[in-house]
Short mmCIF file of C-alpha atoms in Angstrom, two decimals:
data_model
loop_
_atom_site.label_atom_id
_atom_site.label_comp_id
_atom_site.label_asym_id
_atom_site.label_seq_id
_atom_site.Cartn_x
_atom_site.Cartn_y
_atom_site.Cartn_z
CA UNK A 1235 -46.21 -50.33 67.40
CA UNK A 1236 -45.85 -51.03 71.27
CA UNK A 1237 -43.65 -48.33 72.84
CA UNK A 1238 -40.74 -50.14 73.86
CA UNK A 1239 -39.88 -51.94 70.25
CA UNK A 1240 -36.65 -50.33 69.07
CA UNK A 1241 -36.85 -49.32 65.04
CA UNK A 1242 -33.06 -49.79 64.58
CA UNK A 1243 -32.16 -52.79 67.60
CA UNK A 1244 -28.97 -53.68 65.05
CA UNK A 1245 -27.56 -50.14 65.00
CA UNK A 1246 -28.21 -49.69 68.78
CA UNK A 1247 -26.04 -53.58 69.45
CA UNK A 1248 -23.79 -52.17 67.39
CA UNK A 1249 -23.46 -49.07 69.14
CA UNK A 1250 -23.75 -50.05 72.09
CA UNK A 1251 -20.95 -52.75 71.62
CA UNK A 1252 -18.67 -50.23 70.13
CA UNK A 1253 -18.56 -48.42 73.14
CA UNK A 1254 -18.03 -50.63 75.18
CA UNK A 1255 -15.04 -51.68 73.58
CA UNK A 1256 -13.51 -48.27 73.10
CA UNK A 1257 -14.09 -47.14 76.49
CA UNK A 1258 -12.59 -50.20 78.12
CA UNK A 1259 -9.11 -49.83 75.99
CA UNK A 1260 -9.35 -46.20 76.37
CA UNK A 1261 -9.82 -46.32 80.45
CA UNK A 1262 -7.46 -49.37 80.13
CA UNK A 1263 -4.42 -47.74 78.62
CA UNK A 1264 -5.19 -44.51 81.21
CA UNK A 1265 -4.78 -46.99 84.13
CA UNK A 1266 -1.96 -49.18 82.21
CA UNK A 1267 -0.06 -45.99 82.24
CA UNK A 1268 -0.49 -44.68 85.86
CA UNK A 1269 3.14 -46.39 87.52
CA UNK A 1270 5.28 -45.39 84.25
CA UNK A 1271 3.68 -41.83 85.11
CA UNK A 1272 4.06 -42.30 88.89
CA UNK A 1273 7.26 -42.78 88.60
CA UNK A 1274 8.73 -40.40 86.71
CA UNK A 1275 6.10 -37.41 86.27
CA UNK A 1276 7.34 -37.19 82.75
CA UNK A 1277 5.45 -34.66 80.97
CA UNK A 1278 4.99 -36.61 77.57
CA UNK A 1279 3.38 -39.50 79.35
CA UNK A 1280 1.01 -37.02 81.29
CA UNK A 1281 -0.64 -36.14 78.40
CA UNK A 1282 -0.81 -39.54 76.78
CA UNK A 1283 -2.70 -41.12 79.30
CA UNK A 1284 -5.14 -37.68 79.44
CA UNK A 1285 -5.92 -38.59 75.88
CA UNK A 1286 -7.38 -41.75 76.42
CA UNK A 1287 -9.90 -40.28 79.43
CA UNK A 1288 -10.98 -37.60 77.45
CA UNK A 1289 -11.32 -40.15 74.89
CA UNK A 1290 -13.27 -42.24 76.78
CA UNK A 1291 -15.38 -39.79 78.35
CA UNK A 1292 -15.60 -38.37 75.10
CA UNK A 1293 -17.19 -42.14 73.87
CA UNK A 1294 -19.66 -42.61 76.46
CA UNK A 1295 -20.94 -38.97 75.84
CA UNK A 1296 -21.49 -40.16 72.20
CA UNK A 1297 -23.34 -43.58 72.60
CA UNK A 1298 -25.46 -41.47 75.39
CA UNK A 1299 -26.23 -38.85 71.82
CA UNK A 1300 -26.60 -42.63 69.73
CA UNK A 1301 -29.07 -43.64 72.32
CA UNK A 1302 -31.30 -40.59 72.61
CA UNK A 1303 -31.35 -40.24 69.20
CA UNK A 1304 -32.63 -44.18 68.58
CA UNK A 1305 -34.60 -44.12 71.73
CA UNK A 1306 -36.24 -40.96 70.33
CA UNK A 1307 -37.29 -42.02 67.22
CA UNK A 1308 -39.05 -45.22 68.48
CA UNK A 1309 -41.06 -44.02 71.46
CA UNK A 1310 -41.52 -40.60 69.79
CA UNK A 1311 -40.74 -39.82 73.29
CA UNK A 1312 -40.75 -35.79 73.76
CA UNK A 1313 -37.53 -35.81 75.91
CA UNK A 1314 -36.24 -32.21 76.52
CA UNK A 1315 -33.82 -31.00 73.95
CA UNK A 1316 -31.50 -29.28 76.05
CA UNK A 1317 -31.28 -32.43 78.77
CA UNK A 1318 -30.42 -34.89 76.16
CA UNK A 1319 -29.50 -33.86 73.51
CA UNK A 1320 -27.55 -30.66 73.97
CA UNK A 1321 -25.75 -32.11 77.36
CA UNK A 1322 -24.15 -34.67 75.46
CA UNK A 1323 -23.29 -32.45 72.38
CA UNK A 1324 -21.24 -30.16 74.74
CA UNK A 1325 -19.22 -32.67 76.91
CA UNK A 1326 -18.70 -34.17 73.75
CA UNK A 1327 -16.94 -31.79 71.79
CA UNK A 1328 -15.01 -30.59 75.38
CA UNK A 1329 -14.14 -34.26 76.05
CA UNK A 1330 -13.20 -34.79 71.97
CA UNK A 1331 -11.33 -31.58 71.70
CA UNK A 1332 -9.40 -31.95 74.78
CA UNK A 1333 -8.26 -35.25 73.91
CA UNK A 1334 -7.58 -34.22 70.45
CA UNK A 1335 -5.15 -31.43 72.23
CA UNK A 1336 -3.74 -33.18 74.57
CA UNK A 1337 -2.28 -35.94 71.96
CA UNK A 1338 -0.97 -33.49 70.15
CA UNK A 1339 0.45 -31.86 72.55
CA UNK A 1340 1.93 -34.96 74.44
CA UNK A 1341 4.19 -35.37 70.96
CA UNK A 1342 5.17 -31.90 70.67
CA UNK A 1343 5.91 -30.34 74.41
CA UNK A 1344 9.46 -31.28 73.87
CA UNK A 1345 9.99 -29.13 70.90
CA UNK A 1346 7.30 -27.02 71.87
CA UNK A 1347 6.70 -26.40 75.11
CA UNK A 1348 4.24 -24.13 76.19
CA UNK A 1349 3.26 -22.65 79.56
CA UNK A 1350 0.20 -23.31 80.81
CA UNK A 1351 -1.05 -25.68 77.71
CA UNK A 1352 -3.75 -27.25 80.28
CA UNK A 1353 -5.73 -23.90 81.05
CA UNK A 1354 -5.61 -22.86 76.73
CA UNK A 1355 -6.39 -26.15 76.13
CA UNK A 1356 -9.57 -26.02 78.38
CA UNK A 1357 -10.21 -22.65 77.07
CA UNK A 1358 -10.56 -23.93 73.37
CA UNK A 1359 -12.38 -26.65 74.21
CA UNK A 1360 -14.49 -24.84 76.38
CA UNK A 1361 -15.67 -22.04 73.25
CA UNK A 1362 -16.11 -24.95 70.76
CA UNK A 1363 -18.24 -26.71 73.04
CA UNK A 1364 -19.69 -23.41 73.77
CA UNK A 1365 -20.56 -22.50 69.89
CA UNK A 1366 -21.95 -26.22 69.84
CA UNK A 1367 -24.70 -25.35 72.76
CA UNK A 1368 -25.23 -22.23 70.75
CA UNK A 1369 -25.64 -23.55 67.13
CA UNK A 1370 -27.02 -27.01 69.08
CA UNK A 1371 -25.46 -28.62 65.58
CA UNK A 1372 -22.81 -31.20 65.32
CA UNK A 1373 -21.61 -29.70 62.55
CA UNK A 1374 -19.67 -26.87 64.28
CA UNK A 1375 -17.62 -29.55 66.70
CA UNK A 1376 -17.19 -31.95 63.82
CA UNK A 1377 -15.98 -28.61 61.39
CA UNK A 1378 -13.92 -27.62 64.63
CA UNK A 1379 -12.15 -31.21 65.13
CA UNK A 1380 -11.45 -31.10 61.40
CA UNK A 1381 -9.16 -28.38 61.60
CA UNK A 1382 -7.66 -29.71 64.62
CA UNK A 1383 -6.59 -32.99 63.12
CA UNK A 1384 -5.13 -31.10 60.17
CA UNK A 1385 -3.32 -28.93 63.28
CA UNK A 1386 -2.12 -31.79 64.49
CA UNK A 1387 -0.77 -32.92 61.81
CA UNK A 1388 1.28 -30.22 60.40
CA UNK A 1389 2.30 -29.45 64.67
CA UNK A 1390 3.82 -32.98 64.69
CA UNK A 1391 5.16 -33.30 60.87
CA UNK A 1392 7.01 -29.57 62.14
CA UNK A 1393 8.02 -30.47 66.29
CA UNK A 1394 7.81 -33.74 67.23
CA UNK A 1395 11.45 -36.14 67.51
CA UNK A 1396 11.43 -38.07 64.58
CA UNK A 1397 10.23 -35.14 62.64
CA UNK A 1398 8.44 -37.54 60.38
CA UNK A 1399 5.19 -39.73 59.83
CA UNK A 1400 5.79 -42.35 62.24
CA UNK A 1401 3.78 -45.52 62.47
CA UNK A 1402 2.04 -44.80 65.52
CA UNK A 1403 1.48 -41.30 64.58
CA UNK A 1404 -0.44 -43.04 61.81
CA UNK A 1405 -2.60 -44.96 63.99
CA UNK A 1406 -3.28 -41.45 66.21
CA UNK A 1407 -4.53 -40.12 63.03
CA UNK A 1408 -6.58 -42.89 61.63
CA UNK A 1409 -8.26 -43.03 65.32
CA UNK A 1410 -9.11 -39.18 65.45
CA UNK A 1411 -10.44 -39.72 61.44
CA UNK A 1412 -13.03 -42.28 62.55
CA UNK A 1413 -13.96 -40.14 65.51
CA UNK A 1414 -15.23 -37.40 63.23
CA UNK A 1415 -16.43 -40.06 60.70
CA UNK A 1416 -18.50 -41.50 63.76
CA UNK A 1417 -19.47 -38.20 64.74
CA UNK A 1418 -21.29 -37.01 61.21
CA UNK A 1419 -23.63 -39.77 62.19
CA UNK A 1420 -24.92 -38.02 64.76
CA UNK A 1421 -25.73 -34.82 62.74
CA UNK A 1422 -29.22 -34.27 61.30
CA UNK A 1423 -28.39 -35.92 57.79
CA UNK A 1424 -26.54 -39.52 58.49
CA UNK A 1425 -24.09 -38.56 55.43
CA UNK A 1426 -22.53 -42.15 56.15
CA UNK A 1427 -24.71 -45.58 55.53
CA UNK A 1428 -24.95 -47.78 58.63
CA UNK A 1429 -23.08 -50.49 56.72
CA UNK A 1430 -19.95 -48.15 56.23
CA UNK A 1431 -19.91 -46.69 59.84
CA UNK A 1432 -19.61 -50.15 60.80
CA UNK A 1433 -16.54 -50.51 58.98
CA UNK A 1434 -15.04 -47.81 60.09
CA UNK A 1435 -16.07 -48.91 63.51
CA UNK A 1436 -14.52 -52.18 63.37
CA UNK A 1437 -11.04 -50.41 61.76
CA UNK A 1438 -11.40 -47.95 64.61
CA UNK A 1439 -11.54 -51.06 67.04
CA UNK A 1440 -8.39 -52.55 65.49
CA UNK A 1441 -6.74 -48.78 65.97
CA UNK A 1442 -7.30 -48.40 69.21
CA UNK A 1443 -6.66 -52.41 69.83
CA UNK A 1444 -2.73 -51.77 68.20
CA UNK A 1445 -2.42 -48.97 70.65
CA UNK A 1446 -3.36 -51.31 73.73
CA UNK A 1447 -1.35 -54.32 72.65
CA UNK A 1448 1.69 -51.22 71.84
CA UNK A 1449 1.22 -49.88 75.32
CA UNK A 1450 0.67 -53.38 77.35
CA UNK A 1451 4.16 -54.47 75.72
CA UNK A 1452 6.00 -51.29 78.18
CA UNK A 1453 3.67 -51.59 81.22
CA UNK A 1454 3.65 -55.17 81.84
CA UNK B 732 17.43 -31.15 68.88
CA UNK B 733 19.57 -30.26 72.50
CA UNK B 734 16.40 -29.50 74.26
CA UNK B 735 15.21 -32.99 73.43
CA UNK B 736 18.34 -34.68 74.49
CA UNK B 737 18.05 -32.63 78.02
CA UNK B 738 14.61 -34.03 78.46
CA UNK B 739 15.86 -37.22 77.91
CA UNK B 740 19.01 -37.00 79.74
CA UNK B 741 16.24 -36.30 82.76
CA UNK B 742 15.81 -39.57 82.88
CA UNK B 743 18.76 -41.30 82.43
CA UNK B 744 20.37 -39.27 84.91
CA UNK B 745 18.00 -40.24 87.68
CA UNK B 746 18.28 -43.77 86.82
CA UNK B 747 22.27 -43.17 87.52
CA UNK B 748 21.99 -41.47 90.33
CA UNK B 749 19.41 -44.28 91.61
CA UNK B 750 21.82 -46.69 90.21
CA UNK B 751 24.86 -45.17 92.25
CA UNK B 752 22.60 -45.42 95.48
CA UNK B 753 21.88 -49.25 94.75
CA UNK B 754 25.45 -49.94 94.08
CA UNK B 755 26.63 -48.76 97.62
CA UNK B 756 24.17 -51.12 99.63
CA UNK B 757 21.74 -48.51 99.21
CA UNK B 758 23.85 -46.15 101.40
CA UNK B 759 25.24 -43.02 100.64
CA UNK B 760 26.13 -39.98 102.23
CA UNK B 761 25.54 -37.08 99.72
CA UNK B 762 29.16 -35.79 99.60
CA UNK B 763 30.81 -39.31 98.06
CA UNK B 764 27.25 -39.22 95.63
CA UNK B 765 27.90 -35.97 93.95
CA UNK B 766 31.22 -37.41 93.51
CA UNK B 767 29.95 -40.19 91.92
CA UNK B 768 27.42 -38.64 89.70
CA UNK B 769 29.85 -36.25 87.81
CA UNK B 770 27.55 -33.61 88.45
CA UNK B 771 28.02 -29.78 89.10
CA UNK B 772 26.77 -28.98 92.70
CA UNK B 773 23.99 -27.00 91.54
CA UNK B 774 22.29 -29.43 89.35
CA UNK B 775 22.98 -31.98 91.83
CA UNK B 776 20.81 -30.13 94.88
CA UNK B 777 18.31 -30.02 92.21
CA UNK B 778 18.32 -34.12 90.99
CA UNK B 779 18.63 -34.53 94.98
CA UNK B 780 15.66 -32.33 95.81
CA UNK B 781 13.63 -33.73 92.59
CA UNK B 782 14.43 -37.23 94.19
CA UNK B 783 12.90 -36.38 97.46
CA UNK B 784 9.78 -34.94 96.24
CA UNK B 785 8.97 -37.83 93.85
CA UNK B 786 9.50 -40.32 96.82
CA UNK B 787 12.26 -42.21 94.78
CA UNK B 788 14.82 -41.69 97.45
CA UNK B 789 14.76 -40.57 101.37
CA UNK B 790 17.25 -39.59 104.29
CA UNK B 791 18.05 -41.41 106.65
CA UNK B 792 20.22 -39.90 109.49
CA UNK B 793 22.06 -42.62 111.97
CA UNK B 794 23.26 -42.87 115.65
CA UNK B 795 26.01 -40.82 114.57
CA UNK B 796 23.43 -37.93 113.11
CA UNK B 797 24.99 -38.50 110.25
CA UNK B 798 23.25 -38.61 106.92
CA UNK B 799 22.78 -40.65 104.44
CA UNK B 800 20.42 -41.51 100.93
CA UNK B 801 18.51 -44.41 100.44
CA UNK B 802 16.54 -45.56 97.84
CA UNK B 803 12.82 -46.41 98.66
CA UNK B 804 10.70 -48.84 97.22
CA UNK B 805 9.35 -46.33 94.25
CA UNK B 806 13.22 -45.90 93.58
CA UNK B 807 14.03 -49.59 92.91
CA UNK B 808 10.59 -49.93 90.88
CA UNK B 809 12.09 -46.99 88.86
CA UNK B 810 15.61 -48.80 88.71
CA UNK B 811 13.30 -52.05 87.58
CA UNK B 812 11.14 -50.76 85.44
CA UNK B 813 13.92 -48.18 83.52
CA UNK B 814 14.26 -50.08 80.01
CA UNK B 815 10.51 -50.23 80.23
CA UNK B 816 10.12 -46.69 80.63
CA UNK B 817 12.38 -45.38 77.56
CA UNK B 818 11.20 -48.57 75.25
CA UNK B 819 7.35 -47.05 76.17
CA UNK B 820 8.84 -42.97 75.68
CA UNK B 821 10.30 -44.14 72.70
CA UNK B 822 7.46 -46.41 70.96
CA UNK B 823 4.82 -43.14 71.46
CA UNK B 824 7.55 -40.65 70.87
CA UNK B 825 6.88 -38.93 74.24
#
């Protein structure tokens, strides 16, 4: 096999185009934001548009995992663990987790507001990331973000306004549910068929597509 | 419930005091604007400095040196873009 055929070309077009997509509505909707947040430093928005860097960030840090992983298996390349593999897997989970935070946090601070939520929100993120460079296993951040969603969850069900299941809280879930869907594909058993993940992808794409066209409508 | 409401009140109050500015040829002295804005004096040194900071309004002091508040550009963006703003808050429950 010459060195520079790919085994999986599909799955790494897929990928690739994936990312692409999420990262441009995620950097999008930060920049979209800015003059609302200019304007009136509100607190709530702050962390909203922080969501969709780390988010972003969080993206790009996966496809680089995707692409190490694909590009490893063809060339059989012997690319140093810790450079590529375990680099991504810890600004991954930081970016992940702090986005996953910072939603939750940017629907609760009215209710609940906290001093200093940016350095304990670093500080989590920073020892699950850590345990993830330890154990040098997905699992750990995917376990991690598991319990985080259900956090978020019961945080906004209990502070938020509306005190209820909101549409768009829906759509926050479903997005952080195909994150860690799309993450257990990057553990050492694929538990999810490339077919599937592709579903989910493409529902993940409409997600975080609602949540542009949502946010475009105010920032026009 | 009331700290919610204050949080939003934030807001809305700027936009009036903003609003008052615009109404008087965006030219007040601060005395006949704390009238205006039904505020205690206090709060209203606070709005005022809050104002300041975030650019949305600036003093301007005449021949006279007497002073008065005007709105800058940021301020009548904020005035513009107010329904925007809460419609936004409101849609991501901010």
């Amino acid at each position: 096999m010459p060195p520079y055929q790919l085994n999986e070309p599909l799955r790494l077009f897929v990928e690739l185009s994936y990312t692409l997509i999420v990262v441009f509505l995620c950097f999008r909707i930060f920049y979209k934001t800015e003059e609302i947040y200019d304007l009136t430093k509100y607190e709530g928005v702050k962390y909203f548009r922080i969501t969709f860097l780390f988010f972003g960030l969080a993206f790009l840090f996966r496809f680089l995992s995707v692409f190490v992983l694909l590009m490893g298996i063809t060339f059989d390349l012997d690319i140093s663990m810790y450079l590529f593999r375990i680099f991504p897997l810890v600004f991954n989970g930081y970016f992940s987790t702090m986005a996953i935070l910072s939603l939750t946090y940017s629907m609760i601070w009215k209710e609940f507001e906290m001093k200093h939520v940016l350095i304990v929100s670093n500080a989590i993120a920073i020892i699950i990331s850590g345990i993830a460079f330890f154990s040098r296993s997905y699992n750990l951040i995917i376990d991690a973000q598991a319990v985080l969603l259900i956090f978020t969850i019961i945080a906004v069900y209990k502070y938020s306004i509306s005190k209820r299941i909101s549409q768009i809280f829906i759509l926050y879930v479903l997005f952080i549910l195909f994150w860690i869907v799309n993450l257990l594909t990057l553990g050492p058993q694929r538990f999810v068929p490339f077919e599937i993940q592709t579903i989910f992808q493409i529902i993940s794409i409409a997600v975080i597509g609602i949540i542009y066209l949502k946010v475009s409508k105010w920032t026009k | 419930m009331d700290k919610v409401k204050r949080k939003r009140d934030r807001l809305e109050m700027i936009y009036d005091i903003l609003n008052i500015i615009r109404n008087h040829q965006n030219s007040i002295k601060p005395t006949p604007l704390l009238r205006h804005s039904n505020l205690s004096s206090q709060s209203f040194t606070e709005y005022l400095n809050e104002l300041l900071e975030k650019d949305l309004i600036k003093e301007i002091t005449d021949e006279n040196e007497r002073k008065f508040l005007t709105l800058t550009d940021k301020g009548f963006k904020y005035l513009e873009k107010y329904k925007l703003i809460l419609g936004f808050i409101e849609e991501f429950e901010l």
